[in-house]
């Protein structure tokens, strides 16, 4: 039991410094990757609906493209927020 | 003699040769962004000093370039085919995010960079300019991009009125 406690203590000491930094960087990168998944799905859905609308009503293509572009830009803002939070947590 | 031809054409193989509304939208967004630039630079300078102002200017450049690249990709590929437009929008999203990340990572250790104003300006400028632009977007078949200005509308109405008199 005493040996086990010594091992845990040694592991905790080793985890300080570089390893902790590596783990933090990995977690931040993973979080940014997760933040980009949602908007990616959202953009796919927006574009799918836009194509369907243009197929149904080709004369409204300009209007659909305007709405689609704005929708995609708004969805992209979520990914940008994820990126900025990652940058601020990691480096600020 | 009846010939059985499948006349179904995929929308993805079609293309749009009409005017690109995205280009007009982004031109307008950048114009409004340039109006807001002095205010944002002044606010950053007041809070974070000269480095804050530099970072804010850099962030605004990133936001404008991101919008311009997105619009250019859609406008250019829509003239070729909708399938290419779909590809450019989906992969373009990842590509543009990567470009933003690279643009920030390249300068993050520079002496003139303050990360907080840089990040805040990216988010606020992106969202703020989009919300500002929403007020001027027209969703009618006659004007699929931007609403016509009132002065232009009046001018175009005048000859019609005189013609009816």
Short mmCIF file of C-alpha atoms in Angstrom, two decimals:
data_model
loop_
_atom_site.label_atom_id
_atom_site.label_comp_id
_atom_site.label_asym_id
_atom_site.label_seq_id
_atom_site.Cartn_x
_atom_site.Cartn_y
_atom_site.Cartn_z
CA UNK A 1 0.00 0.00 0.00
CA UNK A 2 2.84 2.30 0.88
CA UNK A 3 4.50 1.54 -2.43
CA UNK A 4 1.30 2.45 -4.27
CA UNK A 5 1.12 5.80 -2.47
CA UNK A 6 4.73 6.48 -3.44
CA UNK A 7 3.96 5.72 -7.11
CA UNK A 8 0.91 8.03 -7.13
CA UNK A 9 2.98 10.81 -5.53
CA UNK A 10 5.76 10.34 -8.06
CA UNK A 11 3.25 10.40 -10.94
CA UNK A 12 1.69 13.61 -9.60
CA UNK A 13 5.12 15.24 -9.37
CA UNK A 14 5.98 14.15 -12.90
CA UNK A 15 2.72 15.55 -14.22
CA UNK A 16 3.70 19.08 -13.28
CA UNK A 17 5.55 21.24 -15.77
CA UNK A 18 5.87 20.10 -19.36
CA UNK A 19 3.41 17.22 -19.23
CA UNK A 20 0.73 19.47 -17.80
CA UNK A 21 1.35 21.97 -20.60
CA UNK A 22 1.13 19.24 -23.20
CA UNK A 23 -2.12 17.97 -21.69
CA UNK A 24 -3.53 21.53 -21.62
CA UNK A 25 -2.59 22.12 -25.25
CA UNK A 26 -4.14 18.80 -26.25
CA UNK A 27 -7.36 19.57 -24.38
CA UNK A 28 -7.59 23.07 -25.88
CA UNK A 29 -7.07 21.70 -29.38
CA UNK A 30 -9.65 18.99 -28.78
CA UNK A 31 -12.15 21.59 -27.51
CA UNK A 32 -11.56 23.73 -30.61
CA UNK A 33 -12.12 20.68 -32.81
CA UNK A 34 -15.40 19.99 -31.01
CA UNK A 35 -16.42 23.64 -31.43
CA UNK A 36 -15.91 23.38 -35.20
CA UNK A 37 -18.06 20.25 -35.61
CA UNK A 38 -21.41 21.94 -34.82
CA UNK A 39 -21.04 24.78 -37.33
CA UNK A 40 -19.80 22.25 -39.92
CA UNK A 41 -23.03 20.27 -39.56
CA UNK A 42 -25.01 23.54 -39.58
CA UNK A 43 -23.40 24.72 -42.82
CA UNK A 44 -24.13 21.36 -44.42
CA UNK A 45 -27.80 21.61 -43.42
CA UNK A 46 -28.07 25.21 -44.66
CA UNK A 47 -26.52 24.36 -48.00
CA UNK A 48 -28.67 21.24 -48.40
CA UNK A 49 -31.84 23.27 -47.81
CA UNK A 50 -30.63 26.02 -50.16
CA UNK A 51 -30.01 23.53 -52.98
CA UNK A 52 -33.46 22.03 -52.41
CA UNK A 53 -35.03 25.49 -52.55
CA UNK A 54 -33.16 26.38 -55.74
CA UNK A 55 -34.27 23.11 -57.32
CA UNK A 56 -37.91 23.82 -56.44
CA UNK A 57 -37.83 27.49 -57.44
CA UNK A 58 -34.92 28.35 -59.72
CA UNK A 59 -36.24 31.91 -60.18
CA UNK A 60 -35.66 32.53 -56.45
CA UNK A 61 -32.02 31.39 -56.61
CA UNK A 62 -30.65 34.89 -55.95
CA UNK A 63 -32.80 35.33 -52.88
CA UNK A 64 -31.93 31.86 -51.61
CA UNK A 65 -28.22 32.50 -52.12
CA UNK A 66 -28.43 35.75 -50.16
CA UNK A 67 -30.13 34.03 -47.24
CA UNK A 68 -27.76 31.06 -47.49
CA UNK A 69 -24.68 33.28 -47.41
CA UNK A 70 -25.89 35.17 -44.35
CA UNK A 71 -26.87 31.93 -42.61
CA UNK A 72 -23.48 30.41 -43.27
CA UNK A 73 -21.71 33.56 -42.06
CA UNK A 74 -23.71 33.51 -38.82
CA UNK A 75 -23.04 29.81 -38.30
CA UNK A 76 -19.35 30.38 -38.91
CA UNK A 77 -19.35 32.90 -36.07
CA UNK A 78 -19.82 29.96 -33.67
CA UNK A 79 -16.62 28.36 -34.89
CA UNK A 80 -14.81 31.69 -34.63
CA UNK A 81 -16.00 32.05 -31.04
CA UNK A 82 -14.65 28.56 -30.30
CA UNK A 83 -11.33 29.49 -31.88
CA UNK A 84 -11.02 32.76 -29.98
CA UNK A 85 -11.90 31.13 -26.65
CA UNK A 86 -9.25 28.46 -27.36
CA UNK A 87 -6.63 31.10 -28.17
CA UNK A 88 -7.48 33.16 -25.09
CA UNK A 89 -7.49 30.16 -22.73
CA UNK A 90 -4.27 28.77 -24.13
CA UNK A 91 -2.11 31.86 -24.68
CA UNK A 92 -3.60 34.92 -22.95
CA UNK B 1 -41.12 5.52 -82.36
CA UNK B 2 -41.07 6.41 -78.70
CA UNK B 3 -37.66 6.91 -77.20
CA UNK B 4 -37.41 6.48 -73.47
CA UNK B 5 -35.16 9.26 -72.31
CA UNK B 6 -34.70 10.08 -68.67
CA UNK B 7 -35.12 13.85 -68.69
CA UNK B 8 -34.36 14.37 -65.01
CA UNK B 9 -31.49 16.80 -64.60
CA UNK B 10 -29.73 17.11 -61.29
CA UNK B 11 -29.73 20.59 -59.79
CA UNK B 12 -26.07 20.04 -58.91
CA UNK B 13 -25.13 19.99 -62.57
CA UNK B 14 -26.81 23.36 -63.14
CA UNK B 15 -25.14 26.72 -62.73
CA UNK B 16 -26.11 30.31 -62.03
CA UNK B 17 -24.87 32.84 -64.53
CA UNK B 18 -26.82 35.74 -63.03
CA UNK B 19 -25.42 38.49 -60.84
CA UNK B 20 -23.89 37.29 -57.56
CA UNK B 21 -25.74 38.75 -54.56
CA UNK B 22 -22.92 37.69 -52.19
CA UNK B 23 -20.47 40.06 -53.82
CA UNK B 24 -22.84 43.01 -53.31
CA UNK B 25 -23.47 41.95 -49.70
CA UNK B 26 -19.80 41.66 -48.84
CA UNK B 27 -18.94 44.93 -50.60
CA UNK B 28 -21.56 46.57 -48.41
CA UNK B 29 -20.34 44.78 -45.26
CA UNK B 30 -16.75 45.95 -45.87
CA UNK B 31 -17.97 49.49 -46.56
CA UNK B 32 -19.79 49.50 -43.22
CA UNK B 33 -16.79 47.91 -41.56
CA UNK B 34 -14.58 50.72 -42.78
CA UNK B 35 -17.03 53.18 -41.23
CA UNK B 36 -16.82 51.34 -37.89
CA UNK B 37 -13.03 50.90 -38.03
CA UNK B 38 -12.04 54.25 -36.45
CA UNK B 39 -14.45 53.67 -33.57
CA UNK B 40 -13.09 50.18 -32.87
CA UNK B 41 -9.48 51.33 -33.21
CA UNK B 42 -10.13 54.26 -30.87
CA UNK B 43 -11.81 52.03 -28.28
CA UNK B 44 -8.95 49.50 -28.43
CA UNK B 45 -6.38 52.28 -28.14
CA UNK B 46 -8.19 53.72 -25.12
CA UNK B 47 -8.37 50.38 -23.32
CA UNK B 48 -5.20 48.47 -24.36
CA UNK B 49 -2.97 51.18 -25.76
CA UNK B 50 -1.21 51.26 -29.13
CA UNK B 51 -0.67 47.47 -29.21
CA UNK B 52 -4.40 47.01 -28.72
CA UNK B 53 -5.08 49.30 -31.69
CA UNK B 54 -2.62 47.34 -33.88
CA UNK B 55 -4.22 44.05 -32.85
CA UNK B 56 -7.69 45.44 -33.52
CA UNK B 57 -6.63 46.58 -37.01
CA UNK B 58 -5.15 43.16 -37.72
CA UNK B 59 -8.35 41.43 -36.54
CA UNK B 60 -10.46 43.68 -38.75
CA UNK B 61 -8.26 42.76 -41.69
CA UNK B 62 -8.83 39.07 -40.91
CA UNK B 63 -12.61 39.55 -40.73
CA UNK B 64 -12.78 41.52 -44.01
CA UNK B 65 -10.56 39.00 -45.79
CA UNK B 66 -12.68 36.13 -44.47
CA UNK B 67 -15.90 37.70 -45.79
CA UNK B 68 -14.32 38.61 -49.12
CA UNK B 69 -12.89 35.13 -49.62
CA UNK B 70 -16.22 33.48 -48.77
CA UNK B 71 -18.11 35.66 -51.25
CA UNK B 72 -15.49 35.23 -53.96
CA UNK B 73 -15.61 31.45 -53.57
CA UNK B 74 -19.43 31.33 -53.83
CA UNK B 75 -19.68 33.82 -56.68
CA UNK B 76 -16.94 32.16 -58.73
CA UNK B 77 -18.01 28.55 -58.24
CA UNK B 78 -21.74 29.24 -58.76
CA UNK B 79 -20.90 30.23 -62.35
CA UNK B 80 -19.33 26.79 -62.89
CA UNK B 81 -21.82 24.48 -61.14
CA UNK B 82 -23.84 24.15 -57.95
CA UNK B 83 -21.91 20.98 -57.11
CA UNK B 84 -18.67 22.95 -57.10
CA UNK B 85 -20.37 25.68 -55.07
CA UNK B 86 -21.38 23.06 -52.50
CA UNK B 87 -17.82 21.75 -52.34
CA UNK B 88 -16.36 25.23 -52.05
CA UNK B 89 -18.75 26.17 -49.25
CA UNK B 90 -18.17 23.05 -47.18
CA UNK B 91 -14.42 22.75 -47.69
CA UNK B 92 -14.12 26.52 -47.88
CA UNK B 93 -15.41 26.68 -44.30
CA UNK B 94 -12.56 24.50 -43.07
CA UNK B 95 -10.08 26.27 -45.34
CA UNK B 96 -11.10 29.73 -44.12
CA UNK B 97 -11.05 28.63 -40.47
CA UNK B 98 -7.56 27.27 -41.02
CA UNK B 99 -6.52 30.55 -42.64
CA UNK B 100 -7.85 32.52 -39.65
CA UNK B 101 -6.02 30.18 -37.28
CA UNK B 102 -2.77 30.51 -39.24
CA UNK B 103 -3.13 34.30 -39.41
CA UNK B 104 -3.47 34.45 -35.60
CA UNK B 105 -0.78 31.83 -34.83
CA UNK B 106 1.76 33.57 -37.05
CA UNK B 107 1.60 36.80 -35.05
CA UNK B 108 0.64 35.56 -31.59
CA UNK B 109 4.14 36.01 -30.15
CA UNK B 110 4.85 39.34 -31.82
CA UNK B 111 5.52 42.25 -29.51
CA UNK B 112 2.63 44.34 -30.87
CA UNK B 113 -0.06 41.65 -30.40
CA UNK B 114 -2.57 41.74 -27.55
CA UNK B 115 -4.62 38.56 -27.78
CA UNK B 116 -7.69 39.83 -25.95
CA UNK B 117 -8.48 42.78 -28.29
CA UNK B 118 -7.53 40.59 -31.27
CA UNK B 119 -9.99 37.87 -30.31
CA UNK B 120 -12.73 40.20 -29.18
CA UNK B 121 -12.51 42.23 -32.38
CA UNK B 122 -12.73 39.10 -34.53
CA UNK B 123 -15.96 38.02 -32.82
CA UNK B 124 -17.55 41.44 -32.39
CA UNK B 125 -16.71 42.68 -35.89
CA UNK B 126 -17.91 39.46 -37.53
CA UNK B 127 -21.22 39.37 -35.67
CA UNK B 128 -21.75 43.13 -35.53
CA UNK B 129 -21.22 43.63 -39.25
CA UNK B 130 -23.57 40.76 -40.06
CA UNK B 131 -26.33 42.13 -37.82
CA UNK B 132 -25.78 45.61 -39.28
CA UNK B 133 -26.05 44.21 -42.81
CA UNK B 134 -29.27 42.35 -42.01
CA UNK B 135 -31.11 45.67 -41.91
CA UNK B 136 -30.28 46.31 -45.55
CA UNK B 137 -30.95 42.88 -46.96
CA UNK B 138 -33.94 42.52 -49.21
CA UNK B 139 -35.73 39.23 -49.50
CA UNK B 140 -37.79 39.90 -52.58
CA UNK B 141 -37.53 38.45 -56.06
CA UNK B 142 -37.12 41.95 -57.51
CA UNK B 143 -34.08 42.71 -55.35
CA UNK B 144 -32.49 39.44 -54.24
CA UNK B 145 -29.41 41.14 -52.72
CA UNK B 146 -29.64 44.52 -51.08
CA UNK B 147 -32.63 46.80 -50.68
CA UNK B 148 -32.53 49.68 -53.18
CA UNK B 149 -31.82 53.05 -51.58
CA UNK B 150 -34.81 55.35 -51.16
CA UNK B 151 -33.31 58.06 -53.37
CA UNK B 152 -32.74 55.54 -56.18
CA UNK B 153 -36.29 54.24 -55.80
CA UNK B 154 -37.76 57.73 -56.07
CA UNK B 155 -35.69 58.48 -59.18
CA UNK B 156 -36.85 55.29 -60.83
CA UNK B 157 -40.46 56.04 -59.93
CA UNK B 158 -40.45 59.61 -61.28
CA UNK B 159 -40.39 58.84 -65.03
CA UNK B 160 -43.20 56.32 -64.59
CA UNK B 161 -45.36 58.92 -62.85
CA UNK B 162 -44.70 61.55 -65.51
CA UNK B 163 -45.44 59.00 -68.21
CA UNK B 164 -48.84 58.28 -66.71
CA UNK B 165 -49.66 62.01 -66.50
#
